[in-house]
PDB file of C-alpha atoms in Angstrom:
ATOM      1  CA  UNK A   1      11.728  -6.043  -4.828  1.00 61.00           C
ATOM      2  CA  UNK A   2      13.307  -2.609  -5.993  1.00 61.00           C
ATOM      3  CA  UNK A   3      16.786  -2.326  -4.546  1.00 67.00           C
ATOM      4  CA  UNK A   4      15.928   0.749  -2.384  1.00 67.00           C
ATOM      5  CA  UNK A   5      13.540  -2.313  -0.628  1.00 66.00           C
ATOM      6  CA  UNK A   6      16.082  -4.798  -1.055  1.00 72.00           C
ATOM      7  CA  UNK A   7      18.527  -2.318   1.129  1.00 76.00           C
ATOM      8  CA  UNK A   8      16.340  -1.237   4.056  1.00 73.00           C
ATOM      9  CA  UNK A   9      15.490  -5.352   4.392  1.00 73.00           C
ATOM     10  CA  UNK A  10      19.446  -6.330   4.391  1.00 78.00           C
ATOM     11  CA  UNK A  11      19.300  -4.027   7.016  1.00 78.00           C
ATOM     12  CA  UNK A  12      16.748  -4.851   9.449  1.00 74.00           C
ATOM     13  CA  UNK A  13      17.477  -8.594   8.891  1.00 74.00           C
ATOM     14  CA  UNK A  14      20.466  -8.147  10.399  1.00 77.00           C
ATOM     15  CA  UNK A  15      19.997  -5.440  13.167  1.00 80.00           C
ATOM     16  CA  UNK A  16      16.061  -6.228  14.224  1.00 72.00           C
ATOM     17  CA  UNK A  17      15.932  -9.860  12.679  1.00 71.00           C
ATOM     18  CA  UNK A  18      13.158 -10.581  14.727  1.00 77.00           C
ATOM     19  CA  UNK A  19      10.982  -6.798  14.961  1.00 84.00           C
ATOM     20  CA  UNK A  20       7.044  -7.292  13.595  1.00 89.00           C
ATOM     21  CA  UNK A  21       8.835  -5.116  10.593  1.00 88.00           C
ATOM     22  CA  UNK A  22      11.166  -7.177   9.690  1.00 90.00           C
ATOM     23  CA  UNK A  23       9.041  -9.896   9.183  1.00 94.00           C
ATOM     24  CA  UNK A  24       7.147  -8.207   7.151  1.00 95.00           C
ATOM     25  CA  UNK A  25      10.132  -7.944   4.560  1.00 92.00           C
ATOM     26  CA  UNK A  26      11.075 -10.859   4.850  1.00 93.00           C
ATOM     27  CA  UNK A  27       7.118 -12.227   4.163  1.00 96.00           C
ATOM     28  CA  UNK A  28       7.343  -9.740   1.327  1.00 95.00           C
ATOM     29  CA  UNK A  29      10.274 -12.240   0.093  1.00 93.00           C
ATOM     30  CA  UNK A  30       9.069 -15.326   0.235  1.00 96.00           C
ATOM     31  CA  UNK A  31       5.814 -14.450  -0.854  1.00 97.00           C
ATOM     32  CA  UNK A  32       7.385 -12.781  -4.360  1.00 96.00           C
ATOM     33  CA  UNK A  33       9.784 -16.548  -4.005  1.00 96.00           C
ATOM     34  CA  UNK A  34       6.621 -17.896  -4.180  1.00 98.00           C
ATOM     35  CA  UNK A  35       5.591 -15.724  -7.388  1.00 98.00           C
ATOM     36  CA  UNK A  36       8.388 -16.335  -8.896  1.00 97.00           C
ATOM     37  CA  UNK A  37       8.097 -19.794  -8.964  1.00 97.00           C
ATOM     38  CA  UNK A  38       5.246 -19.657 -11.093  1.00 98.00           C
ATOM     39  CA  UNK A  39       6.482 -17.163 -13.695  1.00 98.00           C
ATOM     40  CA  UNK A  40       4.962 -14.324 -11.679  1.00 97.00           C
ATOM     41  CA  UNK A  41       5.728 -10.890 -11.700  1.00 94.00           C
ATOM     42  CA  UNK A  42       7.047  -9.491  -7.738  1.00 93.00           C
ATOM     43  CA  UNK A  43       4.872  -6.955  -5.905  1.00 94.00           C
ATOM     44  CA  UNK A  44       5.381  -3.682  -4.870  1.00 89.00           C
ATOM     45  CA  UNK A  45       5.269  -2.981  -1.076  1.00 89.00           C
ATOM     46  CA  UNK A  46       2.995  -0.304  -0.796  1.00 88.00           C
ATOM     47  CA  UNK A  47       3.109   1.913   2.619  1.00 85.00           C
ATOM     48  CA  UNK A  48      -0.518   2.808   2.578  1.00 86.00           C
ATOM     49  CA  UNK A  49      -1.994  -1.224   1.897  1.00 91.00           C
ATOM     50  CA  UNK A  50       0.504  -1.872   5.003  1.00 92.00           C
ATOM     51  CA  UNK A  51      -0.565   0.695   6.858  1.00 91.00           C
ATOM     52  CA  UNK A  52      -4.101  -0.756   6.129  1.00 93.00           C
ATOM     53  CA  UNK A  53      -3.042  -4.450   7.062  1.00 96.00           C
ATOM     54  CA  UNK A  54      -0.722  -3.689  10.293  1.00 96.00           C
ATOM     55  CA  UNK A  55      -3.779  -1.599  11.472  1.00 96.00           C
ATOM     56  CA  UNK A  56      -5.905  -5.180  11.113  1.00 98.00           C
ATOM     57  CA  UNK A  57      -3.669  -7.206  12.511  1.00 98.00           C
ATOM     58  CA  UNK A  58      -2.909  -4.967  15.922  1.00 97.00           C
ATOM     59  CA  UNK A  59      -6.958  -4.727  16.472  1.00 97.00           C
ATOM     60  CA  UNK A  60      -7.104  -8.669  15.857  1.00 98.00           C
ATOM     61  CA  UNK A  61      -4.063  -8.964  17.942  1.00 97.00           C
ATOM     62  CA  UNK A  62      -5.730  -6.600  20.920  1.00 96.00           C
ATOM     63  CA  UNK A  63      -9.302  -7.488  20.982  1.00 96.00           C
ATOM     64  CA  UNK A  64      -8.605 -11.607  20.214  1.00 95.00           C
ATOM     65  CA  UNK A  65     -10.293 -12.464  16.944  1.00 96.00           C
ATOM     66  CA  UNK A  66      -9.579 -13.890  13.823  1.00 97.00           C
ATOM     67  CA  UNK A  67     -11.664 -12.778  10.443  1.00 97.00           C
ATOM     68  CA  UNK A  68     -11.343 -10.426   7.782  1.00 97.00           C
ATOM     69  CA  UNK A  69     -14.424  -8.879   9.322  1.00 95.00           C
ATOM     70  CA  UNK A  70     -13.312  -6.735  12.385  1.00 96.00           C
ATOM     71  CA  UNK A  71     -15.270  -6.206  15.777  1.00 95.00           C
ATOM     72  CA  UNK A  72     -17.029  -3.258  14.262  1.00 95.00           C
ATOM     73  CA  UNK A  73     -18.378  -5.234  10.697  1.00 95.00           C
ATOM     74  CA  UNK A  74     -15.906  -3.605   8.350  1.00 95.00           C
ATOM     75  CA  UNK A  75     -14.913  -5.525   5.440  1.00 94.00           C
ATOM     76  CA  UNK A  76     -11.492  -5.582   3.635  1.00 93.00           C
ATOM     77  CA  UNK A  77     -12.920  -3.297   1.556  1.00 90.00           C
ATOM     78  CA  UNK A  78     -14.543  -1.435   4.152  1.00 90.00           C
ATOM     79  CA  UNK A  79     -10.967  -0.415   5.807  1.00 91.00           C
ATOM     80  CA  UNK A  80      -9.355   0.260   2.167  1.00 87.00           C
ATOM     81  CA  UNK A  81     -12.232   3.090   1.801  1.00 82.00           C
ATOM     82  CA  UNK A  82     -11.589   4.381   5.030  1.00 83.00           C
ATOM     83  CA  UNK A  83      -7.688   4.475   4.330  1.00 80.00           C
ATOM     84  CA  UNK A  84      -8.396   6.543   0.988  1.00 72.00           C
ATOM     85  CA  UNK A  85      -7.871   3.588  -1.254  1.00 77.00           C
ATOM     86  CA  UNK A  86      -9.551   3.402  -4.174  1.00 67.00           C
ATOM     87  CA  UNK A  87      -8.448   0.118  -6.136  1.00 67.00           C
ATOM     88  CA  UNK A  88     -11.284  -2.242  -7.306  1.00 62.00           C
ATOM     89  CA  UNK A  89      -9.301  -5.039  -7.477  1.00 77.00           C
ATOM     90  CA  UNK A  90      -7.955  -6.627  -3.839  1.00 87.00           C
ATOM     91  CA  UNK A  91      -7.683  -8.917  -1.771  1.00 94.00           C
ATOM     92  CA  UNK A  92      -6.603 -10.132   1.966  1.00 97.00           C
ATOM     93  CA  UNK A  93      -5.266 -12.712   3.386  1.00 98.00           C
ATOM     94  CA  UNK A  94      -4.557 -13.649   7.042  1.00 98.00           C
ATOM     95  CA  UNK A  95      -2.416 -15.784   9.123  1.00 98.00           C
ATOM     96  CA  UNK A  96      -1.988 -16.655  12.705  1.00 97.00           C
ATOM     97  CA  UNK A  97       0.866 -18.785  14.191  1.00 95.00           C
ATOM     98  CA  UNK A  98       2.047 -19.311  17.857  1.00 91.00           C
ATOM     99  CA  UNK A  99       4.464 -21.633  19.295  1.00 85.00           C
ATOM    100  CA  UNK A 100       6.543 -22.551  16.867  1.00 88.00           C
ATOM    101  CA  UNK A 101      10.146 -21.288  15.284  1.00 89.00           C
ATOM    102  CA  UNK A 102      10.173 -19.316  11.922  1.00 92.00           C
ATOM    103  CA  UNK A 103       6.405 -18.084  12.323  1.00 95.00           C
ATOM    104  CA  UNK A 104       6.844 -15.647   9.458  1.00 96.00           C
ATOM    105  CA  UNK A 105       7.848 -19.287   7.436  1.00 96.00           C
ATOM    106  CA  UNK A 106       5.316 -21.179   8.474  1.00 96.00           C
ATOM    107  CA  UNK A 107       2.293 -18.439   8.004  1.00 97.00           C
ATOM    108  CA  UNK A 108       3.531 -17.937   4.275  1.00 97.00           C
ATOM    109  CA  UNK A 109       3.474 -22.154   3.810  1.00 97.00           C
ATOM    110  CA  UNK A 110       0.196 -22.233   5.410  1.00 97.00           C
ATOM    111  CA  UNK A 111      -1.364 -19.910   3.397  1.00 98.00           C
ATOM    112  CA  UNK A 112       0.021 -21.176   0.325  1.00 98.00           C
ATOM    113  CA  UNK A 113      -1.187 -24.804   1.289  1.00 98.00           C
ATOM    114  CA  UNK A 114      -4.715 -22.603   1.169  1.00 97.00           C
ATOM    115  CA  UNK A 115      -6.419 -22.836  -2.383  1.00 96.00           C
ATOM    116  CA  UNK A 116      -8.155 -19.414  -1.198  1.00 96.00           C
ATOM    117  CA  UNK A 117      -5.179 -17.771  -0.098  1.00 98.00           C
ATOM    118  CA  UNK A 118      -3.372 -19.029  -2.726  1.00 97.00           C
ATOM    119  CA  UNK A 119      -5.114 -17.946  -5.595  1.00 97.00           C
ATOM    120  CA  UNK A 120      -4.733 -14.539  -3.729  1.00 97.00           C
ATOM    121  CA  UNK A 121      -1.180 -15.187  -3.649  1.00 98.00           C
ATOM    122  CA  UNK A 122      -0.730 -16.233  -7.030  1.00 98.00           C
ATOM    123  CA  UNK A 123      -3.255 -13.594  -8.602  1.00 97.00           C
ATOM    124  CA  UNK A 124      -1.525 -12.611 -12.018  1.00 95.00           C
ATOM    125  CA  UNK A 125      -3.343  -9.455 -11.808  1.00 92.00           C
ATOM    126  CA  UNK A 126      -1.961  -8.364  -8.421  1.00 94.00           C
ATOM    127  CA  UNK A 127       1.044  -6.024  -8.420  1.00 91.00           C
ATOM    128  CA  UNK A 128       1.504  -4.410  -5.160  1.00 92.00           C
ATOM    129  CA  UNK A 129       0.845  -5.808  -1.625  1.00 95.00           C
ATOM    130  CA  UNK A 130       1.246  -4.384   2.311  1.00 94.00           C
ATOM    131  CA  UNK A 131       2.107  -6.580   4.887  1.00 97.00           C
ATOM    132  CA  UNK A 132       1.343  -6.147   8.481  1.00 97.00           C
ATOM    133  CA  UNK A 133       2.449  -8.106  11.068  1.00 98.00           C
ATOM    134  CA  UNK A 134       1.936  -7.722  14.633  1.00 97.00           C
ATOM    135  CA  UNK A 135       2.860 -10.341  18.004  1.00 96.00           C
ATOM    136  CA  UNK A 136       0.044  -9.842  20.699  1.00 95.00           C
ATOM    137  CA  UNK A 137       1.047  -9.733  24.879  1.00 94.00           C
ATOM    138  CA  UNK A 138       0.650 -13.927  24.687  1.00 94.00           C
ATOM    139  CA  UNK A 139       3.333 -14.057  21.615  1.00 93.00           C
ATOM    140  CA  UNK A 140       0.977 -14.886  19.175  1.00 96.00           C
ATOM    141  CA  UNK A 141       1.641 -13.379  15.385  1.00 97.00           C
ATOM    142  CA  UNK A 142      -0.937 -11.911  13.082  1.00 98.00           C
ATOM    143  CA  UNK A 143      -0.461 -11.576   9.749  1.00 98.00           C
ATOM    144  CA  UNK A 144      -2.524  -9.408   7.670  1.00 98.00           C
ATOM    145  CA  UNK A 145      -1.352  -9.370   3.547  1.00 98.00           C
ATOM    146  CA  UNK A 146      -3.341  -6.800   1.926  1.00 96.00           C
ATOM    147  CA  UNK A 147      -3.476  -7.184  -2.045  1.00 96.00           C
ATOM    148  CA  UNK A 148      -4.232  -4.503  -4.852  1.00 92.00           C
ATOM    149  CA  UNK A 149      -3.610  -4.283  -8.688  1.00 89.00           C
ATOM    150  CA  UNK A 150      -2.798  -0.463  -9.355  1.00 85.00           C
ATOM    151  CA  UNK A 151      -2.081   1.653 -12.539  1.00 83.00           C
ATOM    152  CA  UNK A 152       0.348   3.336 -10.748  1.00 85.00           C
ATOM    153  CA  UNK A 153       3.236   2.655  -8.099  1.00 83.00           C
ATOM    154  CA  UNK A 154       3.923   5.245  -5.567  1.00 84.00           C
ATOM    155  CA  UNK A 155       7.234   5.042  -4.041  1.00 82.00           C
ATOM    156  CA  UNK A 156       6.237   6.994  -1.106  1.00 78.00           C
ATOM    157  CA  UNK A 157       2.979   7.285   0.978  1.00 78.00           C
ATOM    158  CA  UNK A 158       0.736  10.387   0.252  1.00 84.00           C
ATOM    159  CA  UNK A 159       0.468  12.372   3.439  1.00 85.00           C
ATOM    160  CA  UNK A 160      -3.122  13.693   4.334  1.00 85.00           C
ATOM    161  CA  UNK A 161      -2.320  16.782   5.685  1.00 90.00           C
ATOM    162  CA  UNK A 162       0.278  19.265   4.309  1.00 90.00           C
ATOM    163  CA  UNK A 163       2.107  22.537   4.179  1.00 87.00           C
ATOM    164  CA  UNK A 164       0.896  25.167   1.758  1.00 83.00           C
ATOM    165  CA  UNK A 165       4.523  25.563   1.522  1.00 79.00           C
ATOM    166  CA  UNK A 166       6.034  22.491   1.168  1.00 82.00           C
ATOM    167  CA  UNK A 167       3.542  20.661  -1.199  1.00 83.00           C
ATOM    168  CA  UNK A 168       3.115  17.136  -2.505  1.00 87.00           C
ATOM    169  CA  UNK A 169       5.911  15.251  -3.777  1.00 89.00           C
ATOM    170  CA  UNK A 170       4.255  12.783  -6.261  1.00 89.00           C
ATOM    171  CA  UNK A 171       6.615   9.894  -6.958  1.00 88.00           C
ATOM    172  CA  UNK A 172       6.687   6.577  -8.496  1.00 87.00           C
ATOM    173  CA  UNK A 173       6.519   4.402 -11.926  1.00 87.00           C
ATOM    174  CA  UNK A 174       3.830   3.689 -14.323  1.00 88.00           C
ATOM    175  CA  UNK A 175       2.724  -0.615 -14.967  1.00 82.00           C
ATOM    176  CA  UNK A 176       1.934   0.292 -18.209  1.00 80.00           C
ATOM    177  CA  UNK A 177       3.897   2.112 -20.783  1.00 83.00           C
ATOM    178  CA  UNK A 178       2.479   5.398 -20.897  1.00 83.00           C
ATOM    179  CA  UNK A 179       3.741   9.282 -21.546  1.00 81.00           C
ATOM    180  CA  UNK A 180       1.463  11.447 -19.187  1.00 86.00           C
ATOM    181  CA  UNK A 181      -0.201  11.707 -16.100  1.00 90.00           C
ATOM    182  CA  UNK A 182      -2.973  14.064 -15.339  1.00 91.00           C
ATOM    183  CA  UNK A 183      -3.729  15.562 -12.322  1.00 92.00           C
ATOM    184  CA  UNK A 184      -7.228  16.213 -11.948  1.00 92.00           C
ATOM    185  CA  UNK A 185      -7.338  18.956  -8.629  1.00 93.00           C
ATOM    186  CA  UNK A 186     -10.464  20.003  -6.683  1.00 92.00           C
ATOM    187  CA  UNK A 187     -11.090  22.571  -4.022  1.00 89.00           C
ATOM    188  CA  UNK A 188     -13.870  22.764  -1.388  1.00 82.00           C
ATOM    189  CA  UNK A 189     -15.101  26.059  -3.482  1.00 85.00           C
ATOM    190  CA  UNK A 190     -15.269  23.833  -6.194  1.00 84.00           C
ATOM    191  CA  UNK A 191     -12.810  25.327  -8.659  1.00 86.00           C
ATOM    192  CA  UNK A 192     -11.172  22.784 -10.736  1.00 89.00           C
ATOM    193  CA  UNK A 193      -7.869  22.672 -12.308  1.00 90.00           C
ATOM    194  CA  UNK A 194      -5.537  20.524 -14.054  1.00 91.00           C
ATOM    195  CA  UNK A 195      -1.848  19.419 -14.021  1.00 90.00           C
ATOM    196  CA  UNK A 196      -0.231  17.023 -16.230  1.00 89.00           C
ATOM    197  CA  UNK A 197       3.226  14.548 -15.174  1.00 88.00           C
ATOM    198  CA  UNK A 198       5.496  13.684 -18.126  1.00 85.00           C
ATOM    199  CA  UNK A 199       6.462  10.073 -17.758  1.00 87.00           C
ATOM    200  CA  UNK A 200      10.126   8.629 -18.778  1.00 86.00           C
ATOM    201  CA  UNK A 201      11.202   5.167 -18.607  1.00 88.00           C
ATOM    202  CA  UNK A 202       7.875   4.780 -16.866  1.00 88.00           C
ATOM    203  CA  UNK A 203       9.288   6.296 -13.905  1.00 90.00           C
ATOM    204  CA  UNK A 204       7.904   9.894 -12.864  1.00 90.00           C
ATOM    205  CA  UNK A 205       8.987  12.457 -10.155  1.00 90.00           C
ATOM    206  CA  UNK A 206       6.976  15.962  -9.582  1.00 90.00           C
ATOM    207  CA  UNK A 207       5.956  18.246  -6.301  1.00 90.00           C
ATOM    208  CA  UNK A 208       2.417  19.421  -6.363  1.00 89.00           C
ATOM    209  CA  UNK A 209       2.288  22.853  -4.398  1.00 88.00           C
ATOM    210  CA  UNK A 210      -1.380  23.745  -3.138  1.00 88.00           C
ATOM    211  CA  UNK A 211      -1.180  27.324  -2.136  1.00 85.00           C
ATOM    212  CA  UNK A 212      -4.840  27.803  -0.342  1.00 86.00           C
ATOM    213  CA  UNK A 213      -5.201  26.322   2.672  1.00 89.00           C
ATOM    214  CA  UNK A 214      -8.918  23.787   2.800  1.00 91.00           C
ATOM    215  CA  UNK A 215      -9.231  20.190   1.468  1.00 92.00           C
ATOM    216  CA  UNK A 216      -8.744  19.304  -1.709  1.00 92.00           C
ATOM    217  CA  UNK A 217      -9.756  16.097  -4.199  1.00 90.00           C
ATOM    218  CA  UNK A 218      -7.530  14.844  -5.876  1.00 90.00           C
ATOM    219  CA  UNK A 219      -7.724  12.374  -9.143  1.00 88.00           C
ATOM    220  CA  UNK A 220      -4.913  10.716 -10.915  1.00 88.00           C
ATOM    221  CA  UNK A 221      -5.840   9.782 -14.099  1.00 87.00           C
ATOM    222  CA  UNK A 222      -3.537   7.680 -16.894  1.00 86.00           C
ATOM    223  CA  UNK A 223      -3.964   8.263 -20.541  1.00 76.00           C
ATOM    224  CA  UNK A 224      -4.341   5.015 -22.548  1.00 70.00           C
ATOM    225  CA  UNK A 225      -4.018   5.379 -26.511  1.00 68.00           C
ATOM    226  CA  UNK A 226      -7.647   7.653 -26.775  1.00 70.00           C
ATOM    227  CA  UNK A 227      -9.095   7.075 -23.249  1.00 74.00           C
ATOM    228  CA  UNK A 228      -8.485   8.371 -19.601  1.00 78.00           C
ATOM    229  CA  UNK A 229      -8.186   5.896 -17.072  1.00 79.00           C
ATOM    230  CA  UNK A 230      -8.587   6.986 -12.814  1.00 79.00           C
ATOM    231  CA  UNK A 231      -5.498   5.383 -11.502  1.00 80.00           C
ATOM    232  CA  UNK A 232      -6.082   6.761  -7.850  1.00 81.00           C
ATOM    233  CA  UNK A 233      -7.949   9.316  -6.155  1.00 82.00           C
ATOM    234  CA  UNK A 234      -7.467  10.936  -2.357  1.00 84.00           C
ATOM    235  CA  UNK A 235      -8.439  13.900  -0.427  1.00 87.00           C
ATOM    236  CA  UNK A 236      -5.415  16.364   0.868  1.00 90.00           C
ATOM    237  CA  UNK A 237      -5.648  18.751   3.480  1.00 92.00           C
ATOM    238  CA  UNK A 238      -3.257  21.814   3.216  1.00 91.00           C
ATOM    239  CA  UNK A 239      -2.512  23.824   6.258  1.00 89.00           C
ATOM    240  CA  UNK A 240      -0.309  27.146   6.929  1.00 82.00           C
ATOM    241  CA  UNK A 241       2.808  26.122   9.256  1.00 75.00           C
ATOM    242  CA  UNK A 242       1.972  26.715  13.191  1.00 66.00           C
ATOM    243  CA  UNK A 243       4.763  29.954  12.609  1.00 65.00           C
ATOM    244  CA  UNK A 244       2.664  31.775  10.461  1.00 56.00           C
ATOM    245  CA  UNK A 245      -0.676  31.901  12.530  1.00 51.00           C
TER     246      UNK A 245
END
């Protein structure tokens, strides 16, 4: 867990030890305890896989149901589309546990005791995960861990709608040791253009401004020795601030 992570999970433990979010860091550490244990690299929690899993777990929570495929037939990977999520590699996993003390505990030992959901757990290839976790109105928990192996880590969520004056602010590291990122954008008019990210230490920082207002496509692509490799890909809406219509 990077120590920015570390920090806002000291933190909750001790004022909201017992909030749906702080059991979500603290799943986060006993899964990567778990890892660990095996010679396993830690993952990465990503905002926008929890996002995707706390979503799953409140609509299993509210309608009473327990699957990875919701009321309306979508699929893990059906809800990772619809979330702008592009990885080809995931996986879910899902707990449920009422009644007893440590919950958060228990669902990580139960799933572990689950060759499925361990191999999930366990997946070398994985490097990022989101965690959702959500107590329904007769104090049962879902859990909902939501797996992905990624080129590239982003430290912060990428909005879907933003300022023409503000921008993007692209930030994160690289899993493999590379120099560049390239920055393939699209407009609805169909003009293309190009930006590329200098990478040091594998770590890279850089605000994309979008001037015109519309939606735009955008592709992330890593360079590896002669080849270009999609490492993510989302649509961004930019929009004038309310002041200026």
């Amino acid at each position: 867990m990077p120590l920015a992570q570390f920090i806002i999970y000291l933190v909750r433990r001790l004022i909201l030890p017992n909030s749906p979010k702080t059991m979500e860091w603290y799943m986060l550490r006993l899964l990567n305890k778990d890892r660990k244990s095996h010679n396993l690299k830690t993952l990465f929690m990503q905002e926008d896989l929890r996002e995707v899993a706390r979503k799953h777990s409140q609509d299993m929570a509210k309608k009473d149901y327990f699957s990875h495929t919701n009321k309306l037939g979508k699929s893990p990977s059906d809800r990772l589309k619809q979330a702008r999520i592009t990885e080809a590699i995931s996986g879910e996993n899902l707990a449920k546990i009422g009644g007893y003390p440590l919950p958060t505990v228990r669902a990580e030992i139960g799933l572990m005791n689950s060759p499925g959901h361990r191999a999930n757990i366990l997946n070398e290839h994985y490097n990022c995960v989101g965690i959702g976790v959500v107590k329904s109105a007769d104090k049962i928990y879902y859990y909902t861990q939501n797996f992905a192996k990624r080129e590239l880590i982003f430290f912060k969520k990428i909005p879907k709608i933003v300022s023409n004056r503000k921008g993007v602010l692209l930030k994160g590291k690289s899993i493999r040791d590379i120099k560049q990122i390239i920055i393939e954008i699209e407009q609805a008019n169909g003009v293309k253009q190009s930006q590329q990210i200098q990478i040091k230490n594998r770590l890279f920082r850089y605000n994309l401004y979008l001037k015109n207002t519309g939606i735009y496509k955008i592709r992330v692509h890593i360079k590896d020795q002669e080849n270009y490799l999609l490492a993510n890909a989302f649509e961004i809406q930019v929009k004038r601030p309310w002041w200026l219509f």
